Amino acid sequence: MSISFKVNNEQRTLDVDPDTPLLWVLRDDLRLTGTKFGCGIAQCGACTVHVNGQPRRACVTPVSTLDGASVTTIEGLEGPQADAVREAWAEYDTPQCGYCQSGQIMTAAALLSRNPKPSDEDIDKALAGNICKCATYVRIRKAVKSAGEKLGG
Amino acid sequence: MTVMEAPAPSRRAFLAGAGGLVIAVALPVKSRGQSGEERIFGGGDASNIKYAPNAFVRISPDNTVTILIKHIEFGQGPFTGLATLVADEMDADWSQIRAEHAPANAELYGNIMFGGMQGTGGSTAMAASFDVMRKAGAAAKAMLVAAAAESWGVPASEISVSKGVLSHSSGKSGSFGEFAEAAAAQEAPAEPTLKTPDQWIYIGKDVPKLDTGMKSTGEAQFTLDIYREGMLTVVVAHPVKFGATVASFDDKAAREVPGVVDVKKISSGVAIYAKNTFAALKARKALKVEWDESAAETRSTDEIAAERRDAVKSRGAVAGENGTVDDSAFADAANSIEAEYIFPYLVHAPMEPLDAVVERKEDGGVEVWMGSQIQTMDKATIAEACNVEPEKVTLNTVLAGGSFGRRAQSDAHFAREAAEVFMAAGGETPVKLMWTREDDIQGGYYRPLMVHRMRGAVNDAGDIAAWEHVIAGQSFVANSPFEGMLQGGVDATMVEGASETPYALPNYNTSAHIINNPVTTLWWRSVGHTHTGYAVETFIDELLEKAGKDPVEGRLALMTAPKHQRLANVLKRVNAMAGGMEAPEGRARGVAAVESFRSYVAEIAEVSMEDGLPRVHKVWCAVDCGIPVNPEIIKAQMEGGIGYGLSAILFNELTLDEGGAVTQSNFHDYRSLRISEMPDVEVEIIASNEPPTGVGEPGLPPIGPAVANAVRRLSGATPRNLPMIKSLQA
């Protein structure tokens, strides 16, 4: 089945099994490997991407549902929220192993797009779907807050 | 010390790949005697290894300085930490520093605390590298200076180095890159002079971590991200019961899945080869396997626990004792406590499940990419399983998405499965073996299920008159290449932290029973301290309460031996940080202090009860790990150890149903701590001139007992049947 959608602002037309989760299309077919596999059942958030600007778990999103959609991965994440998040990530040296961090950053950037000044509670709520086994949570919380403060001016 | 001008053939690829000129400094390093936990990995006697040469520094004409890191980076910070040591001695500019994994070559990159075997674990990376890496940096700097002196015709002593620039009072100056080639021709100093601590520019100060940037853009390459030309993705159908083997299988439906290329039986299950991941996963679901369960574990975890609960009723092999401990000591005491603790199987569950890529090399050897934690074992295993000489195996250590002990496999089972998968399909087509989360949760190598029984007696004077501690569980050291760890029937990894406590106990007896079964087990972040720290620190807290003593002052009064003063000091420090043990209304504080891996950590947790479960609001942590090389990494490791430990102590247990099948399968039923459950953490590092020790594990052991001691103050009882969600909500 041929499916056409945008990935990081580039039009892609692919002939794949329509049931294939977006995660494996991104990785195996498009070699965008920044989006990670962690659980396959939308429990850990390592595969978080943006579909039409909203965070989505790529591991449970059949590619057939994306015809005409616009997908953004960590490789294509840009704009003021993305810059603020990455700057704050560096400020707190947030990542440890780093494997979940693409998903954390995608979720954090989406949060800041709709809520530029999140409270600790807002951050906890928005990011509760992203597991970090290294438990870098203290730094994630501080970094998102700091990014929000910078965005808020 | 020699400069490698003519690399041996096996090293050529590595050096040629450097893309420039190389100063490969080979340093003779006298090994240290082994002690304590080093024996866990050591196996042999390290004193036999007189010199362990190491090659660590690479300077390119583009002025970058690449440090080869002999320890795997999976979050604990060796890239930044070890590079800090070299950059400091070189007086390099931090912006020119790069880090990459060293090749798998035990001769060059062996861990002096593992008897020369190349590997990471036991929180040894910094301790085993502090002298070696500084010497490598100092030698490289001396060679650069000598090259500049020769070129400028001035005495070397007149050249100064600052931020990667060599300069002379005549006005001449040059970068490291400009002198890389000439420096490589210089004689390396036999015993380079190291800086004194007052001269350090990076050690003890914070430098930006080298891997933060690439881990914020998706650029960091993990094993799962490696794609080779013509590579097939492989998943393996594993048995659902431990010790079961393949009896027969029907792969008709699996082979019909588009993209599936092959199906093969291997020793650990049935492997499916496909052109893409989704096809492999789909086919695995369609595969039908009959398992031979004649040698399998068919008991439930309740039954396994019952066997151990029975065993701890009597003493096992003695692990530590002092004075006399008999039944009358407890019967006659003013106050006595008897307690049984059950610690469940725990899964490491690193974010990146196990994976490896294997392909054939042009010279007939094999090349492997994986998050190898004990390269020496993995490499030897791959060589054997692929039937090639070990010299023909190129093992590339890749960034890994966490480990917590999971990748440090004493039996190299994953390297073996990857090699078998590669060979079973003909040994020519490149393969990527990947485990799913289900493979990870159900695949064994767990923290063993342990049962402890403790008895304590407090006399009229309020002193602890007797202490008895019996431990029963599996030994992952028994029947492994690390069997040398067993002494007198006692596995040190089972009793560390219990065979000797920091407390002056005139009468104590600690013993252990080893009871093995087919469920595979392995070290899990902080190893024996995961359960001994909990048992000892909750039990002492209760006994002190019985004796009417303060938990902090009472502990300090018993930490009398000189060797426990660093632990006493962190306990005092954390108490000062928290402003004592008083908590606001509705909350309680608990404290614990544990020495592990020669680092000293004390923590105070402030807890309330919400819906029958502890909510941990705040944790204060004081750590003494010797010279704090990278303070922010130390703090991050304390935070991470606390979060990882909290997840286990609150929520985690891996159970086997009646019949022996694993109950849990993924993060929906093997719960992980989430950001909303993470307490605020405040860490202080004790200033020290002692040699640095590890931080990857020591933050973990105190958190469980600190929370449990707070829970006891709130609910009246110590949770002893773990995880807490089980004993508190039951």
Coordinates of C-alpha atoms in Angstrom, one line a residue, chain A residues 17 19-21 24 27-28 31 33-34 36-39 41 43-44 46 74-75 86 89-90 93 95-102 105 124 127-131 133-135 137-141, chain B residues 74-75 208-209 212 215-218 220-222 224-225 227 276-278 282 349 351-352 400-402 404 434 436-437 632 635-637 639-640 643-644 666-668 672-676 678-679:
Chain A
D17 CA 2.6 -2.9 5.1
D19 CA -0.2 -2.0 9.7
T20 CA 3.5 -1.1 10.2
P21 CA 3.8 1.2 13.2
W24 CA 9.5 1.2 12.3
R27 CA 13.7 3.8 11.6
D28 CA 13.9 0.9 9.1
R31 CA 16.7 5.8 8.8
T33 CA 16.9 6.6 14.3
G34 CA 16.5 9.4 16.8
K36 CA 13.5 5.1 19.9
F37 CA 11.9 1.7 20.6
G38 CA 11.3 1.2 24.3
C39 CA 8.2 -0.9 24.9
I41 CA 2.8 -0.6 23.7
Q43 CA 3.8 2.9 27.9
C44 CA 7.3 4.5 27.9
A46 CA 10.7 6.8 24.0
I74 CA 13.6 14.7 17.0
E75 CA 15.8 15.2 13.9
R86 CA 17.9 22.0 24.1
W89 CA 19.0 20.4 28.6
A90 CA 22.6 21.5 28.2
D93 CA 23.3 18.3 31.6
P95 CA 20.7 13.1 29.8
Q96 CA 22.4 10.2 31.4
C97 CA 22.2 7.1 29.0
G98 CA 20.2 9.4 26.7
Y99 CA 18.0 6.7 25.1
C100 CA 14.7 8.2 26.3
Q101 CA 15.7 11.8 25.8
S102 CA 14.4 12.2 22.2
I105 CA 12.4 16.5 24.4
D124 CA 4.9 16.3 35.9
L127 CA 5.8 14.2 31.1
A128 CA 4.4 11.4 33.2
G129 CA 4.1 9.2 30.1
N130 CA 7.8 9.4 29.4
I131 CA 9.8 6.8 31.4
K133 CA 15.0 4.5 33.9
C134 CA 18.1 6.6 34.7
A135 CA 15.6 8.8 36.6
Y137 CA 13.5 13.5 36.4
V138 CA 14.8 16.1 38.8
R139 CA 16.8 17.7 35.9
I140 CA 14.1 17.3 33.4
R141 CA 11.8 19.2 35.7
Chain B
F74 CA 25.5 4.1 29.4
G75 CA 24.7 7.1 31.6
P208 CA 29.8 20.4 30.2
K209 CA 29.2 16.7 29.6
T212 CA 24.7 16.0 26.2
K215 CA 21.7 13.0 23.2
S216 CA 19.5 16.1 22.7
T217 CA 19.3 15.9 18.9
G218 CA 18.8 12.2 18.2
A220 CA 23.7 9.7 19.5
Q221 CA 24.1 6.2 18.0
F222 CA 23.0 3.3 20.0
L224 CA 19.6 -0.3 17.7
D225 CA 20.5 2.6 15.3
Y227 CA 22.0 -0.5 9.9
N276 CA 12.4 -5.3 8.6
T277 CA 11.5 -5.2 12.2
F278 CA 7.8 -5.3 11.9
K282 CA 4.7 -10.2 13.2
A349 CA 14.7 -3.1 32.4
M351 CA 15.4 1.7 28.3
E352 CA 17.2 0.1 25.4
A400 CA 23.9 1.8 25.4
G401 CA 20.5 2.8 26.7
G402 CA 21.2 2.0 30.3
F404 CA 22.1 -1.2 35.7
M434 CA 17.0 -7.2 19.0
T436 CA 11.8 -6.5 22.7
R437 CA 10.6 -5.3 26.1
E632 CA 27.5 17.5 38.8
K635 CA 25.0 14.6 42.0
A636 CA 23.2 13.2 38.9
Q637 CA 24.2 9.7 39.9
E639 CA 19.6 11.4 42.0
G640 CA 19.4 8.5 39.5
G643 CA 14.9 7.2 41.5
Y644 CA 15.9 3.8 40.3
N666 CA 6.1 -5.0 29.8
F667 CA 5.9 -1.6 31.5
H668 CA 2.2 -1.8 32.0
S672 CA 8.5 2.2 36.5
L673 CA 8.8 5.3 38.6
R674 CA 7.5 8.3 36.7
I675 CA 8.4 12.0 36.9
S676 CA 5.3 12.7 39.0
M678 CA 10.1 11.5 41.7
P679 CA 11.0 13.4 44.9

